Amino acid sequence: MDYASLQTSIANWLNRDDLTTKIPEFITMAEAEFNRVIRARQMLRNAQTSTSVVSVQLPTDFLELRHVALTTENKPLRHATLAELDDIRRNTGSTGEPTHVAVYNTKLELAPVPDGTYTLEIVYYQTIPALSTSNTSNWLTAEYPDIYLYGALTKGAPYVGEDPTPWREEYQNAVQQLNAVSERAERKGRRKSLAFQAI
């Protein structure tokens, strides 16, 4: 399903032909909710960056942090709050190898303050690419078009005076199924990794 066919389907399911200017808004509102509730393996991305300072700019498509490690010996960094980072910096009293991270706005904050240049491996959830006339499809429309349709219908139904509950139930079921598929894939991956380490 692409952007144009999605809009046509929404109009058909709402049984309205006068929503041409509103349907893109329904889709945009649905996409905002997708980014709040969907955490699928298709959204995982990784990036490497080198830094010698305390703040690192996150990727522009960053949604949520999954994992950060120093590439040297693949040392994972622990997640912390900003207040905890401040405590670590005060207690160490000097620079050192980073051990903890926190997300602050569009940046990744490190503690202690780096004592040299370090390369970070960042694994994160990417925002779902928004649909538009220039970006007519994405992985979600290709693999789970029902989520897009039902999600947009939950936004459009109240506008036309209909009860969104049936669409909301279908939408929530589809999202739960997608998240469950991703969780199963992750568990299998962990089991394979542990089996490999045991050999």
XYZ file of C-alpha atoms in Angstrom, residues 20-190:
171
model
C -9.258 15.089 0.567
C -7.585 17.815 2.622
C -8.194 16.142 5.987
C -7.025 12.585 5.328
C -3.307 13.545 5.238
C -3.847 15.030 8.716
C -5.348 11.754 9.948
C -2.272 9.931 8.633
C 0.133 12.399 10.262
C -1.628 12.076 13.628
C -1.541 8.291 13.339
C 2.195 8.363 12.561
C 2.825 10.409 15.702
C 1.135 7.669 17.711
C 3.037 4.931 15.857
C 6.302 6.420 17.073
C 5.024 6.381 20.647
C 3.774 2.771 20.746
C 5.627 0.700 18.120
C 9.071 -0.709 18.858
C 9.837 -3.099 16.028
C 13.063 -4.691 14.853
C 12.627 -2.851 11.531
C 13.191 0.408 13.423
C 16.599 -0.553 14.825
C 19.581 1.308 13.427
C 23.188 1.671 14.457
C 25.632 4.522 14.090
C 29.249 5.138 15.012
C 30.639 8.455 16.129
C 33.898 9.630 17.660
C 34.047 12.208 20.415
C 36.420 13.775 22.888
C 33.769 15.981 24.526
C 30.911 15.346 26.920
C 28.012 15.718 24.437
C 27.401 13.759 21.236
C 24.827 14.761 18.614
C 22.286 11.999 18.027
C 21.143 10.988 14.505
C 18.358 13.137 13.062
C 16.030 10.116 12.870
C 16.658 9.150 16.522
C 13.594 8.040 18.497
C 14.811 6.022 21.485
C 18.145 4.740 22.732
C 18.653 0.994 22.827
C 22.340 0.424 23.493
C 25.632 2.321 23.547
C 29.119 0.861 23.742
C 32.708 1.940 23.333
C 34.013 0.172 20.260
C 37.248 -0.521 22.124
C 36.659 -3.986 23.588
C 32.940 -3.412 22.934
C 32.385 -1.982 26.415
C 28.700 -1.181 27.022
C 27.893 2.123 28.694
C 25.287 2.182 31.450
C 22.135 4.263 31.121
C 21.754 6.975 33.764
C 19.762 10.088 34.519
C 21.251 13.538 33.995
C 21.423 13.977 37.770
C 23.378 10.724 38.059
C 25.794 11.895 35.366
C 26.412 15.093 37.348
C 27.129 13.006 40.459
C 29.574 10.804 38.551
C 31.408 13.846 37.190
C 31.633 15.425 40.651
C 32.763 12.202 42.323
C 35.422 11.346 39.749
C 36.737 14.897 39.878
C 38.647 14.417 36.642
C 38.365 13.095 33.142
C 38.325 9.415 32.316
C 36.927 6.671 30.124
C 33.156 7.175 29.781
C 31.073 4.637 31.684
C 27.557 6.140 31.694
C 25.237 7.902 29.230
C 21.952 9.787 29.218
C 19.825 11.282 26.455
C 19.269 15.029 26.696
C 17.177 16.593 23.936
C 19.006 15.731 20.716
C 22.290 14.812 22.368
C 23.918 11.945 24.198
C 25.628 13.041 27.416
C 28.640 11.127 28.767
C 30.236 10.699 32.172
C 32.970 10.985 33.197
C 34.197 13.706 30.851
C 36.246 11.878 28.172
C 40.008 11.972 28.693
C 40.645 11.332 25.001
C 38.874 10.502 21.761
C 36.485 7.564 21.951
C 34.405 5.870 19.282
C 30.841 5.021 20.258
C 28.573 2.405 18.729
C 24.987 3.634 19.148
C 22.027 1.306 18.618
C 18.726 3.144 18.524
C 15.141 3.046 17.364
C 14.573 5.157 14.265
C 11.423 7.210 13.784
C 9.108 5.616 11.239
C 9.661 7.521 7.965
C 6.626 9.736 7.457
C 4.565 9.307 4.323
C 4.232 12.169 1.851
C 3.851 12.778 -1.859
C 7.630 12.432 -2.155
C 7.967 9.475 0.240
C 5.075 7.273 -0.781
C 5.858 4.122 1.216
C 7.913 2.758 4.087
C 8.493 -0.604 5.774
C 5.276 -0.298 7.792
C 3.013 0.268 4.787
C 4.728 -2.630 3.021
C 4.566 -5.157 5.863
C 1.681 -3.970 8.057
C -0.672 -1.818 5.953
C -3.533 -2.592 8.342
C -1.783 -0.623 11.095
C -1.690 2.452 8.877
C -5.305 2.053 7.811
C -6.769 1.359 11.256
C -4.533 3.979 12.874
C -5.701 6.679 10.484
C -9.340 5.580 10.869
C -9.124 6.069 14.647
C -8.227 9.701 13.929
C -10.757 10.192 11.139
C -13.824 8.565 12.702
C -14.400 11.244 15.373
C -14.032 13.947 12.721
C -16.951 12.513 10.753
C -18.989 11.824 13.881
C -18.397 8.077 14.082
C -17.362 5.944 17.045
C -13.622 5.177 16.686
C -13.787 2.205 19.092
C -13.998 -0.580 16.451
C -11.034 0.868 14.557
C -9.129 1.457 17.795
C -9.510 -2.201 18.764
C -8.316 -3.417 15.357
C -5.420 -0.959 15.458
C -4.309 -1.965 18.955
C -4.476 -5.666 18.071
C -2.325 -5.117 14.980
C 0.259 -3.096 16.924
C 0.419 -5.744 19.659
C 0.997 -8.420 17.034
C 3.820 -6.434 15.428
C 5.527 -5.772 18.761
C 5.114 -9.450 19.717
C 6.749 -10.591 16.465
C 9.714 -8.312 17.190
C 10.007 -9.567 20.765
C 10.017 -13.200 19.607
C 12.705 -12.452 17.041
C 14.810 -10.769 19.707
C 14.453 -13.704 22.121
C 15.506 -16.130 19.393
C 18.501 -13.947 18.615
C 19.548 -13.920 22.275
